[in-house]
Coordinates of C-alpha atoms and ligand atoms in Angstrom, one line a residue:
M1 CA 8.3 -20.6 -15.1
T2 CA 8.9 -23.5 -17.4
E3 CA 8.7 -26.2 -14.8
Q4 CA 5.3 -28.1 -15.0
S5 CA 5.0 -27.7 -11.3
K6 CA 2.7 -25.1 -9.9
R7 CA 3.5 -21.6 -9.4
I8 CA 2.7 -20.7 -5.7
F9 CA 1.5 -17.1 -5.2
G10 CA 1.9 -15.3 -1.8
I11 CA -1.1 -13.4 -0.4
D12 CA -1.1 -10.7 2.4
L13 CA -4.8 -10.9 3.7
G14 CA -4.5 -7.8 5.7
T15 CA -7.1 -6.2 7.9
T16 CA -7.3 -2.9 5.9
Y17 CA -5.3 -3.8 2.7
S18 CA -4.4 -6.9 1.0
S19 CA -1.9 -7.8 -1.9
I20 CA -0.7 -10.7 -3.9
A21 CA 2.8 -11.4 -5.1
Y22 CA 4.7 -13.8 -7.2
V23 CA 8.4 -14.6 -7.8
D24 CA 9.4 -13.8 -11.4
E25 CA 11.7 -15.8 -13.7
Y26 CA 14.8 -13.9 -12.3
G27 CA 13.9 -15.0 -8.8
K28 CA 12.6 -11.7 -7.7
A29 CA 9.5 -11.2 -5.6
V30 CA 7.0 -8.9 -7.3
I31 CA 3.8 -7.4 -6.4
I32 CA 1.0 -7.8 -8.9
P33 CA -1.3 -4.8 -9.4
N34 CA -5.1 -5.2 -9.3
A35 CA -7.5 -4.2 -12.1
E36 CA -7.4 -0.6 -10.7
N37 CA -3.7 -0.6 -11.2
E38 CA -3.0 -0.3 -7.4
R39 CA -0.5 -2.5 -5.7
V40 CA -2.7 -2.8 -2.6
T41 CA -6.4 -3.6 -2.4
P42 CA -8.6 -2.4 0.4
S43 CA -9.9 -5.4 2.2
V44 CA -13.5 -4.1 2.0
V45 CA -16.4 -6.1 0.6
F46 CA -19.5 -4.4 -0.8
F47 CA -22.7 -6.6 -1.2
D48 CA -24.1 -4.9 -4.1
D49 CA -27.6 -6.1 -5.3
E50 CA -26.4 -8.8 -7.7
S51 CA -22.6 -8.9 -7.3
I52 CA -19.8 -8.6 -4.8
V53 CA -17.5 -5.8 -5.1
V54 CA -14.1 -5.7 -3.4
G55 CA -11.6 -3.0 -3.1
D56 CA -11.5 0.8 -3.7
V57 CA -15.1 0.8 -5.1
A58 CA -16.3 -1.0 -2.0
K59 CA -14.4 1.3 0.3
E60 CA -16.0 4.3 -1.4
S61 CA -19.6 2.6 -1.3
S62 CA -19.2 2.4 2.3
K63 CA -20.3 6.1 2.6
L64 CA -23.4 5.4 0.6
Y65 CA -24.4 1.9 1.7
P66 CA -22.7 1.6 5.2
N67 CA -25.0 -1.5 5.9
E68 CA -24.0 -3.5 2.9
V69 CA -20.3 -3.0 3.4
V70 CA -18.0 -5.1 5.4
S71 CA -14.6 -3.8 6.5
F72 CA -12.0 -5.1 9.1
V73 CA -13.4 -8.7 8.7
K74 CA -10.1 -10.2 9.6
R75 CA -10.7 -9.0 13.3
S76 CA -13.7 -11.5 13.2
M77 CA -11.8 -14.6 11.9
G78 CA -12.4 -17.5 14.3
E79 CA -15.3 -15.6 15.9
P80 CA -18.2 -17.9 16.0
N81 CA -20.7 -15.0 16.7
F82 CA -19.7 -13.0 13.7
I83 CA -22.5 -13.2 11.0
F84 CA -23.1 -10.7 8.2
L85 CA -26.6 -10.8 6.9
H86 CA -27.4 -9.8 3.4
N87 CA -30.8 -10.6 1.6
S88 CA -31.6 -13.0 4.3
E89 CA -28.4 -14.9 3.7
E90 CA -25.8 -15.4 6.5
Y91 CA -22.1 -14.9 5.7
R92 CA -19.3 -15.7 8.0
A93 CA -16.0 -14.2 8.2
E94 CA -14.2 -16.9 6.2
E95 CA -16.5 -16.5 3.3
I96 CA -16.3 -12.7 3.2
S97 CA -12.4 -13.1 3.3
A98 CA -12.6 -15.6 0.5
Y99 CA -14.1 -12.9 -1.7
I100 CA -11.1 -10.7 -1.0
L101 CA -8.8 -13.5 -1.9
K102 CA -10.9 -14.1 -5.2
K103 CA -10.7 -10.5 -6.2
L104 CA -6.7 -10.5 -5.8
A105 CA -6.4 -13.8 -7.7
Q106 CA -8.8 -12.8 -10.5
D107 CA -6.9 -9.5 -11.0
A108 CA -3.6 -11.4 -11.0
E109 CA -4.7 -14.0 -13.5
Q110 CA -5.9 -11.1 -15.7
F111 CA -2.6 -9.4 -15.4
L112 CA -0.3 -12.4 -15.8
G113 CA -2.6 -14.5 -18.1
E114 CA -2.1 -17.5 -15.9
P115 CA -4.5 -19.3 -13.3
V116 CA -3.8 -18.8 -9.6
T117 CA -4.4 -22.2 -8.1
D118 CA -1.8 -22.6 -5.2
V119 CA -1.2 -20.0 -2.6
V120 CA 0.7 -19.2 0.6
I121 CA -1.5 -16.9 2.7
T122 CA -0.2 -14.7 5.7
C123 CA -1.7 -14.2 9.1
P124 CA -0.6 -12.3 12.3
A125 CA 1.8 -14.3 14.5
Y126 CA -0.5 -14.3 17.4
F127 CA -3.4 -15.8 15.5
G128 CA -4.6 -18.8 17.4
I129 CA -5.2 -22.3 16.2
N130 CA -8.9 -21.3 15.2
E131 CA -8.1 -18.3 13.5
R132 CA -5.3 -19.9 11.5
E133 CA -7.8 -22.7 10.5
A134 CA -10.4 -20.0 9.4
T135 CA -7.7 -18.3 7.3
R136 CA -7.1 -21.6 5.6
K137 CA -10.8 -22.3 5.1
A138 CA -11.1 -18.8 3.5
G139 CA -8.6 -19.8 1.0
E140 CA -10.4 -23.1 0.3
I141 CA -13.7 -21.5 0.0
A142 CA -12.0 -19.1 -2.6
G143 CA -11.1 -22.4 -4.5
F144 CA -7.4 -22.4 -3.7
N145 CA -4.9 -25.2 -2.8
V146 CA -3.7 -23.4 0.2
R147 CA -0.1 -24.6 0.5
H148 CA 0.7 -22.8 3.8
I149 CA -0.3 -20.3 6.3
I150 CA 2.7 -18.3 7.3
N151 CA 3.1 -15.6 10.0
E152 CA 3.3 -12.1 8.7
P153 CA 6.6 -11.2 10.5
T154 CA 8.2 -14.4 9.4
A155 CA 7.2 -13.6 5.7
A156 CA 8.5 -10.0 6.2
A157 CA 11.8 -11.4 7.6
I158 CA 12.0 -14.0 4.6
A159 CA 11.7 -11.0 2.3
Y160 CA 14.3 -8.9 4.2
G161 CA 16.7 -11.8 4.6
S162 CA 16.4 -12.6 0.9
L163 CA 17.9 -9.2 0.0
D164 CA 21.2 -9.9 1.8
S165 CA 22.0 -13.4 3.1
S166 CA 25.7 -12.8 3.8
E167 CA 25.4 -11.7 7.4
D168 CA 23.8 -13.5 10.3
R169 CA 21.7 -11.1 12.4
V170 CA 18.9 -11.1 15.0
V171 CA 16.2 -8.7 13.9
L172 CA 13.1 -7.4 15.7
V173 CA 10.2 -7.0 13.4
Y174 CA 7.7 -4.3 14.5
D175 CA 4.5 -4.7 12.4
L176 CA 1.9 -2.3 12.8
G177 CA -1.0 -2.9 10.5
G178 CA -4.5 -1.7 10.0
G179 CA -5.9 -3.9 12.8
T180 CA -3.1 -5.7 14.3
F181 CA 0.2 -5.4 16.1
D182 CA 3.0 -7.9 16.1
V183 CA 6.5 -7.7 17.4
T184 CA 8.7 -10.7 16.7
M185 CA 12.4 -11.5 17.3
I186 CA 13.8 -13.4 14.3
D187 CA 17.2 -14.9 14.0
I188 CA 18.2 -14.7 10.3
R189 CA 21.2 -16.7 9.2
K190 CA 22.6 -17.8 5.8
D191 CA 20.6 -21.0 5.8
S192 CA 17.7 -20.4 8.1
V193 CA 15.1 -17.9 9.3
E194 CA 14.2 -18.8 12.9
V195 CA 11.5 -17.1 15.0
I196 CA 12.7 -16.8 18.7
C197 CA 9.8 -15.1 20.3
T198 CA 6.5 -13.2 19.4
G199 CA 4.0 -11.0 21.0
G200 CA 1.5 -8.5 20.1
D201 CA -2.2 -7.4 20.3
H202 CA -4.7 -8.5 17.7
N203 CA -6.8 -5.6 18.4
L204 CA -4.5 -2.9 18.1
G205 CA -3.7 -1.3 14.8
G206 CA -3.9 1.8 12.4
K207 CA -7.6 1.8 12.8
D208 CA -7.3 2.6 16.4
W209 CA -5.4 5.7 15.5
D210 CA -8.3 6.6 13.1
D211 CA -10.8 6.0 15.9
R212 CA -9.0 8.5 18.2
V213 CA -9.1 11.1 15.3
V214 CA -12.9 10.2 14.9
A215 CA -13.5 10.9 18.6
H216 CA -11.6 14.1 18.3
M217 CA -13.7 15.3 15.4
V218 CA -16.9 14.4 17.4
E219 CA -15.8 16.5 20.3
V220 CA -14.8 19.5 18.0
F221 CA -18.2 19.1 16.2
Q222 CA -20.1 19.1 19.5
N223 CA -18.2 22.1 20.8
E224 CA -18.7 24.2 17.7
T225 CA -22.3 23.3 17.2
G226 CA -23.3 23.2 20.9
T227 CA -25.0 19.7 20.4
D228 CA -24.5 16.8 22.7
E229 CA -26.0 14.4 20.2
D230 CA -23.7 11.3 19.4
I231 CA -23.3 11.9 15.8
L232 CA -21.7 8.5 15.4
D233 CA -25.1 6.9 15.8
D234 CA -25.8 8.0 12.3
P235 CA -24.1 5.3 10.2
D236 CA -23.5 7.8 7.1
T237 CA -21.6 10.1 9.4
W238 CA -19.8 7.3 11.1
Q239 CA -18.5 6.0 7.7
D240 CA -17.8 9.6 6.5
L241 CA -15.7 10.4 9.7
Q242 CA -13.8 7.1 9.5
L243 CA -12.8 7.7 5.9
S244 CA -11.8 11.4 6.6
A245 CA -9.9 10.4 9.9
E246 CA -7.9 7.7 8.0
K247 CA -7.0 10.3 5.2
A248 CA -6.0 12.9 7.7
K249 CA -3.8 10.4 9.7
K250 CA -1.9 9.6 6.3
I251 CA -1.5 13.2 5.5
L252 CA -0.1 13.8 9.0
S253 CA 2.7 11.4 8.3
Q254 CA 3.9 13.9 5.5
R255 CA 2.8 17.2 6.8
P256 CA 2.6 19.1 10.0
K257 CA -1.2 19.8 9.9
T258 CA -4.3 19.1 7.7
P259 CA -7.9 20.4 7.5
I260 CA -10.8 18.2 8.0
S261 CA -14.5 19.0 7.5
I262 CA -17.4 17.2 9.4
T263 CA -20.8 17.2 7.9
H264 CA -23.8 16.0 10.0
G265 CA -27.5 16.8 9.9
G266 CA -27.1 19.6 7.5
E267 CA -24.3 21.3 9.6
R268 CA -20.8 21.6 8.5
V269 CA -17.8 22.2 10.7
K270 CA -14.2 22.8 9.5
M271 CA -11.3 22.1 11.7
L272 CA -7.5 21.9 11.7
I273 CA -5.6 18.9 13.2
D274 CA -1.8 19.2 13.7
R275 CA 0.7 16.5 14.3
E276 CA 1.2 17.5 18.0
K277 CA -2.5 17.1 18.8
F278 CA -2.7 13.8 16.9
E279 CA 0.4 12.4 18.7
E280 CA -1.1 13.5 22.1
I281 CA -4.5 11.8 21.5
T282 CA -2.8 8.6 20.4
E283 CA 0.0 8.6 22.8
D284 CA -1.2 5.5 24.9
L285 CA -1.7 3.4 21.7
L286 CA 2.0 3.9 20.8
E287 CA 3.0 3.2 24.4
R288 CA 1.1 -0.1 24.4
T289 CA 3.2 -1.3 21.4
I290 CA 6.4 -0.4 23.3
E291 CA 5.2 -2.3 26.3
F292 CA 4.4 -5.4 24.1
T293 CA 7.9 -5.0 22.7
R294 CA 9.5 -4.8 26.1
E295 CA 7.5 -8.0 27.4
M296 CA 8.6 -9.9 24.4
L297 CA 12.2 -8.9 24.8
G298 CA 11.9 -10.2 28.4
E299 CA 10.8 -13.5 27.1
A300 CA 13.6 -13.6 24.5
K301 CA 16.2 -13.2 27.3
N302 CA 14.8 -16.2 28.9
K303 CA 15.6 -18.0 25.6
G304 CA 19.0 -16.9 25.7
Y305 CA 18.8 -13.8 23.4
Q306 CA 20.1 -10.9 25.4
S307 CA 20.1 -8.4 22.5
F308 CA 19.2 -7.8 18.8
D309 CA 21.0 -6.1 15.9
E310 CA 18.3 -4.3 14.0
I311 CA 14.7 -3.3 14.1
I312 CA 12.7 -3.4 10.9
L313 CA 9.3 -1.7 10.5
V314 CA 6.6 -3.2 8.5
G315 CA 2.9 -2.6 8.2
G316 CA 1.3 0.6 6.8
A317 CA 0.8 2.2 10.1
T318 CA 4.7 2.4 10.7
R319 CA 4.6 5.3 8.3
M320 CA 3.6 7.5 11.3
P321 CA 6.8 9.2 12.1
Q322 CA 6.2 9.1 15.8
I323 CA 6.8 5.3 15.7
K324 CA 10.3 5.7 14.5
T325 CA 11.0 8.5 17.0
R326 CA 9.6 6.5 20.0
I327 CA 11.6 3.4 19.1
E328 CA 14.7 5.4 18.8
E329 CA 14.2 6.9 22.3
N330 CA 13.4 3.6 23.8
F331 CA 15.8 1.2 22.3
S332 CA 18.5 3.6 21.2
I333 CA 18.6 2.2 17.6
T334 CA 17.4 3.6 14.4
P335 CA 14.7 1.3 12.9
K336 CA 14.8 0.5 9.2
V337 CA 11.6 1.1 7.3
F338 CA 11.3 -1.9 5.1
D339 CA 8.8 -2.0 2.3
P340 CA 5.9 -1.5 4.7
D341 CA 3.0 -2.3 2.4
E342 CA 4.8 -5.1 0.4
A343 CA 7.1 -7.0 2.4
V344 CA 4.6 -9.6 3.9
A345 CA 3.2 -10.5 0.4
K346 CA 6.6 -10.7 -1.2
G347 CA 7.9 -12.9 1.7
A348 CA 4.9 -15.2 1.3
A349 CA 5.7 -15.4 -2.5
I350 CA 9.2 -16.2 -1.8
Y351 CA 8.2 -18.9 0.6
G352 CA 5.7 -20.3 -2.1
W353 CA 8.7 -20.3 -4.5
K354 CA 10.7 -22.2 -2.0
L355 CA 7.8 -24.8 -1.7
T356 CA 7.7 -25.2 -5.5
L357 CA 11.5 -25.7 -5.7
N358 CA 11.4 -28.1 -2.7
D359 CA 8.6 -30.0 -4.4
G360 CA 11.0 -30.5 -7.4
L361 CA 13.9 -31.5 -5.2
I362 CA 11.7 -33.9 -3.1
Q363 CA 10.3 -35.5 -6.1
R364 CA 13.6 -36.1 -7.8
L365 CA 15.5 -37.3 -4.7
S366 CA 12.6 -39.7 -3.8
Q367 CA 13.2 -41.2 -7.2
K368 CA 17.0 -41.2 -7.0
T369 CA 17.1 -42.7 -3.4
N370 CA 14.1 -44.9 -3.9
R371 CA 12.5 -43.8 -0.7
P372 CA 9.4 -41.7 -0.1
I373 CA 10.6 -38.3 1.1
A374 CA 7.9 -36.1 2.6
H375 CA 9.9 -33.0 3.9
M376 CA 12.8 -31.0 3.2
D377 CA 14.2 -31.7 6.7
E378 CA 14.6 -35.2 5.8
I379 CA 16.9 -34.2 2.8
S380 CA 19.0 -32.1 5.1
E381 CA 19.2 -34.9 7.6
M382 CA 20.3 -37.3 4.7
L383 CA 22.9 -35.1 3.8
E384 CA 24.1 -34.7 7.4
T385 CA 24.3 -38.3 7.9
N386 CA 25.7 -39.1 4.5
T387 CA 22.7 -41.3 3.4
L388 CA 22.4 -38.9 0.5
S389 CA 25.6 -38.1 -1.3
D390 CA 26.5 -34.5 -2.2
N391 CA 26.7 -35.4 -5.8
D392 CA 23.2 -36.9 -5.9
F393 CA 21.9 -33.8 -4.3
K394 CA 23.8 -31.6 -6.7
A395 CA 22.5 -33.6 -9.7
A396 CA 19.0 -33.3 -8.5
A397 CA 19.4 -29.4 -7.8
Q398 CA 20.8 -29.1 -11.3
E399 CA 17.8 -30.8 -12.9
V400 CA 15.4 -28.5 -10.9
A401 CA 17.5 -25.5 -12.1
D402 CA 17.3 -26.8 -15.7
V403 CA 13.6 -27.2 -15.8
T404 CA 12.7 -24.2 -13.8
G405 CA 15.3 -21.8 -15.4
Y406 CA 16.5 -20.7 -11.9
T407 CA 20.2 -20.6 -11.1
L408 CA 21.7 -23.4 -9.0
P409 CA 22.6 -21.1 -6.0
S410 CA 18.9 -20.0 -5.8
I411 CA 17.8 -23.8 -5.8
E412 CA 20.5 -24.2 -2.9
R413 CA 19.0 -21.1 -1.3
S414 CA 15.5 -22.7 -1.4
M415 CA 16.8 -25.2 1.3
L416 CA 16.4 -22.2 3.6
K417 CA 14.9 -23.6 6.9
V418 CA 12.0 -21.6 8.5
R419 CA 11.3 -22.1 12.0
N420 CA 8.3 -20.8 13.9
V421 CA 7.1 -20.6 17.5
T422 CA 3.6 -20.9 18.8
S423 CA 2.3 -17.5 19.9
K424 CA -0.2 -19.1 22.3
S425 CA 0.0 -21.8 25.0
F426 CA -2.5 -24.5 24.8
G427 CA -3.6 -27.0 27.1
V428 CA -6.6 -29.0 28.4
V429 CA -9.1 -28.7 31.4
A430 CA -8.1 -31.0 34.2
H431 CA -9.2 -31.4 37.8
T432 CA -7.2 -30.6 40.9
P433 CA -7.3 -33.1 43.9
K434 CA -10.0 -30.6 45.4
N435 CA -12.0 -31.3 42.1
E436 CA -11.5 -27.7 41.0
E437 CA -11.1 -27.1 37.3
I438 CA -7.8 -26.0 36.1
V439 CA -6.1 -25.5 32.7
F440 CA -3.0 -27.6 32.4
N441 CA -0.9 -26.2 29.6
I442 CA 0.7 -28.8 27.4
V443 CA 2.6 -26.4 25.0
L444 CA 3.7 -23.1 26.3
R445 CA 3.8 -20.1 24.0
N446 CA 7.0 -19.4 22.3
T447 CA 7.8 -23.0 21.9
T448 CA 9.4 -23.9 18.7
V449 CA 6.8 -25.8 16.4
P450 CA 6.5 -28.5 15.1
I451 CA 6.1 -30.1 18.4
T452 CA 4.5 -33.4 19.6
L453 CA 3.7 -34.1 23.1
K454 CA 1.9 -37.0 24.9
K455 CA -0.3 -36.9 27.8
N456 CA -2.1 -39.7 29.7
F457 CA -5.8 -39.4 30.6
Y458 CA -7.6 -41.9 32.7
T459 CA -11.0 -43.6 32.3
A460 CA -13.1 -42.8 35.3
V461 CA -15.4 -45.9 35.3
E462 CA -15.5 -49.3 33.8
N463 CA -16.8 -49.6 30.2
Q464 CA -16.7 -45.8 29.7
K465 CA -18.0 -44.8 26.4
T466 CA -16.5 -41.6 25.7
V467 CA -13.9 -39.1 27.1
L468 CA -14.4 -35.4 26.6
I469 CA -11.3 -33.2 26.3
R470 CA -11.6 -29.5 26.4
I471 CA -8.8 -27.8 24.6
M472 CA -8.0 -24.3 25.8
E473 CA -5.8 -21.5 24.6
S474 CA -4.1 -18.8 26.6
E475 CA -1.6 -16.2 26.5
T476 CA 0.2 -16.9 29.6
S477 CA 3.4 -18.8 30.0
R478 CA 2.4 -20.6 33.2
V479 CA 1.8 -24.4 33.2
E480 CA -1.3 -24.1 35.2
V481 CA -4.0 -21.4 34.8
P482 CA -7.4 -20.9 36.0
P483 CA -10.0 -21.7 33.3
E484 CA -11.1 -17.9 33.2
H485 CA -7.7 -17.0 31.9
A486 CA -8.0 -19.2 28.9
V487 CA -10.6 -19.7 26.1
E488 CA -12.0 -23.0 25.1
I489 CA -11.2 -23.4 21.3
K490 CA -12.2 -27.1 20.6
T491 CA -13.6 -30.0 22.2
A492 CA -12.2 -33.5 21.2
I493 CA -14.4 -36.5 22.0
L494 CA -12.8 -39.9 22.2
N495 CA -15.0 -42.8 21.2
L496 CA -13.6 -45.6 23.3
P497 CA -13.9 -49.3 22.4
P498 CA -16.1 -51.2 24.8
N499 CA -15.3 -53.0 28.0
L500 CA -12.2 -51.0 29.0
P501 CA -11.5 -51.2 32.7
A502 CA -11.7 -48.1 35.1
D503 CA -8.5 -46.0 35.6
L504 CA -6.9 -47.2 32.2
P505 CA -4.4 -44.7 30.8
I506 CA -5.4 -43.2 27.5
E507 CA -2.5 -41.8 25.8
I508 CA -3.3 -38.7 23.9
T509 CA -0.7 -37.2 21.5
F510 CA -1.0 -33.5 20.6
T511 CA 0.9 -32.3 17.5
L512 CA 1.2 -28.6 16.8
N513 CA 2.5 -28.5 13.3
E514 CA 4.7 -25.6 11.7
E515 CA 1.6 -23.7 10.5
G516 CA 0.0 -23.9 14.0
Q517 CA -2.5 -26.6 13.2
L518 CA -3.3 -28.9 15.9
H519 CA -3.7 -32.7 15.5
I520 CA -4.8 -35.1 18.2
M521 CA -4.3 -38.8 18.3
A522 CA -5.5 -41.1 21.0
M523 CA -4.6 -44.7 22.0
E524 CA -6.0 -46.9 24.8
T525 CA -3.0 -48.7 26.5
S526 CA -4.6 -52.1 27.3
Q527 CA -4.2 -53.3 23.7
A528 CA -2.5 -50.3 22.1
R529 CA -5.7 -49.6 20.0
Q530 CA -6.1 -46.4 18.1
I531 CA -9.2 -44.4 19.3
E532 CA -11.4 -42.3 17.1
V533 CA -11.1 -38.7 18.1
V534 CA -13.8 -36.2 16.8
V535 CA -12.7 -32.6 17.2
D536 CA -15.2 -29.8 17.0
T537 CA -15.2 -26.1 17.1
A538 CA -17.8 -23.4 16.6
S539 CA -15.2 -21.1 15.6
V540 CA -14.3 -22.3 12.2
I541 CA -16.8 -22.7 9.4
A542 CA -17.6 -26.4 8.8
G543 CA -20.4 -28.8 7.5
E544 CA -23.2 -27.5 5.7
D545 CA -22.1 -23.7 6.2
L546 CA -18.9 -24.7 4.6
E547 CA -20.4 -26.6 1.7
R548 CA -22.8 -23.6 1.1
A549 CA -20.1 -21.1 1.2
I550 CA -18.0 -23.1 -1.3
T551 CA -21.0 -23.4 -3.8
R552 CA -21.8 -19.6 -3.4
S553 CA -18.1 -18.7 -4.1
Q554 CA -17.9 -21.0 -7.1
N555 CA -20.8 -19.2 -8.7
L556 CA -19.6 -15.8 -7.9
V557 CA -17.6 -13.2 -9.9
V558 CA -16.1 -10.7 -7.7
H559 CA -15.6 -7.1 -9.1
Ligands
AMP21 P1 -1.5 -2.8 6.5 O1 -2.4 -3.7 7.2 O2 0.0 -3.1 6.8 O3 -1.6 -2.6 5.0 O4 -1.6 -1.4 7.1 C1 -2.6 -0.5 6.9 C2 -2.7 0.6 7.8 O5 -1.7 1.5 7.6 C3 -4.0 1.4 7.8 O6 -4.4 1.7 9.1 C4 -3.5 2.6 7.0 O7 -4.3 3.7 7.4 C5 -2.2 2.8 7.7 N1 -1.3 3.7 6.7 C6 -1.1 3.5 5.5 N2 -0.3 4.4 5.0 C7 -0.1 5.3 6.0 C8 0.6 6.6 6.1 N3 1.2 7.2 5.1 N4 0.5 7.2 7.4 C9 -0.1 6.5 8.5 N5 -0.8 5.4 8.4 C10 -0.8 4.7 7.1

């Protein structure tokens, strides 16, 4: 692009595979192949003696060096207890994910001959506040300017919607990836992509199908050899079986049966697995995805969406033929397979491209109207209220078209509104009149974001120094839930000014922005003074750990 503004790349940071895309000079989203000339890169990191290796070689190395290889790190995002130890150094999930991002970016830079600085990274829709923050931190550790964290199904819907924007339709995105399952209802219109409802399970994905095949292989091995040893205790065998199981699973998407051989402790067993057996041992996993889908549809009904027009399948694991068959049986609709491996990265790239063009429009219209504009919504509002004339808007759009080389209709298309919902409820710990702890939800899941809500807390004693607020996340849609049904994700400490009376209302403002980030502000109501809020969480890398990760990452070439 000729515009001096930054190109923004889209990255699908997947549990098992990741990919990077950009929008080319014709406005088309394109996947950038890696140095091995593959369009997706295994999200596997191998800590070699001197260097870090990411991708296919790392995945292959897992057979020989199972203890030096990290796979499925995405499942540990926002997980405070996950630490990978290598040469007495500790690595958190954010840092390991940063290496995957670095590999994608380095290869893309090599391919395109331009630096990758600004990115949009995707995450599953049901990622909570901390997992999203951790994803953003991974990007920062890798050295990027993270412009947005966008939900995977939303990105897929953007990619899908960008193909044909002529018809309004309500779409279900059924996304079964390597480690996660999302199902999301999205209202796609000419000028907007709006998420209505989302549900899913962050511990259900293609890997679980692999695990079932592994368990079956162990059983066959034990029967054939007469041993009752748990052969998975041997890390080499475990890795070997995992890789063979995934291969077998993929072949079964194409063929009715496939041979597998199991080698352990000098013994070798050959077996055949057919599609029928595979479907039988994984039946309940598929059923769970259908249950989540039904549950989500129930919630959508409450929001006035009684039906939908299409189901699109994304995520590599939707290639298993039984998924399509089962959805047809259950919902009497033939799902469309849509670019399962690439839709998410492409959608993120289109979103990044939109942000670049929006930057151009915002900058020019701020100058033209002589007022600072922060967000595209303000431009839409100004157009609706005639505080901005169509002519001024068109002139600015034409200028952006001229400098970027894109057509005027694509600049107008970049006005596309994208609306999300929060996938979790969040609230605070309060006390009942009987002084029992209860979680009082402030924002209920499937509420459209951004949203700002205020709640009053009260000082308990005179001259109270601090107020501690425990922020809880849950998956229920009820306003009040017992604390054991929610997880504490953060604490916010309010440092109060001196000499406040007892029972004084402290007004707390919670803002959940469109990326799912939570901001907390507080004000004491006697003199309307702003109160300092210190938010703390163990779940996201911070402080010295973050500094060290950034330094280590800067000095590192990923292969
Ligand atoms: P994603 O996270 O969307 O890249 O999906 C990766 C998952 O899709 C992994 O569990 C893969 O094993 C699985 N997958 C990829 N291709 C196939 C295929 N042909 N048949 C079945 N599963 C597949």
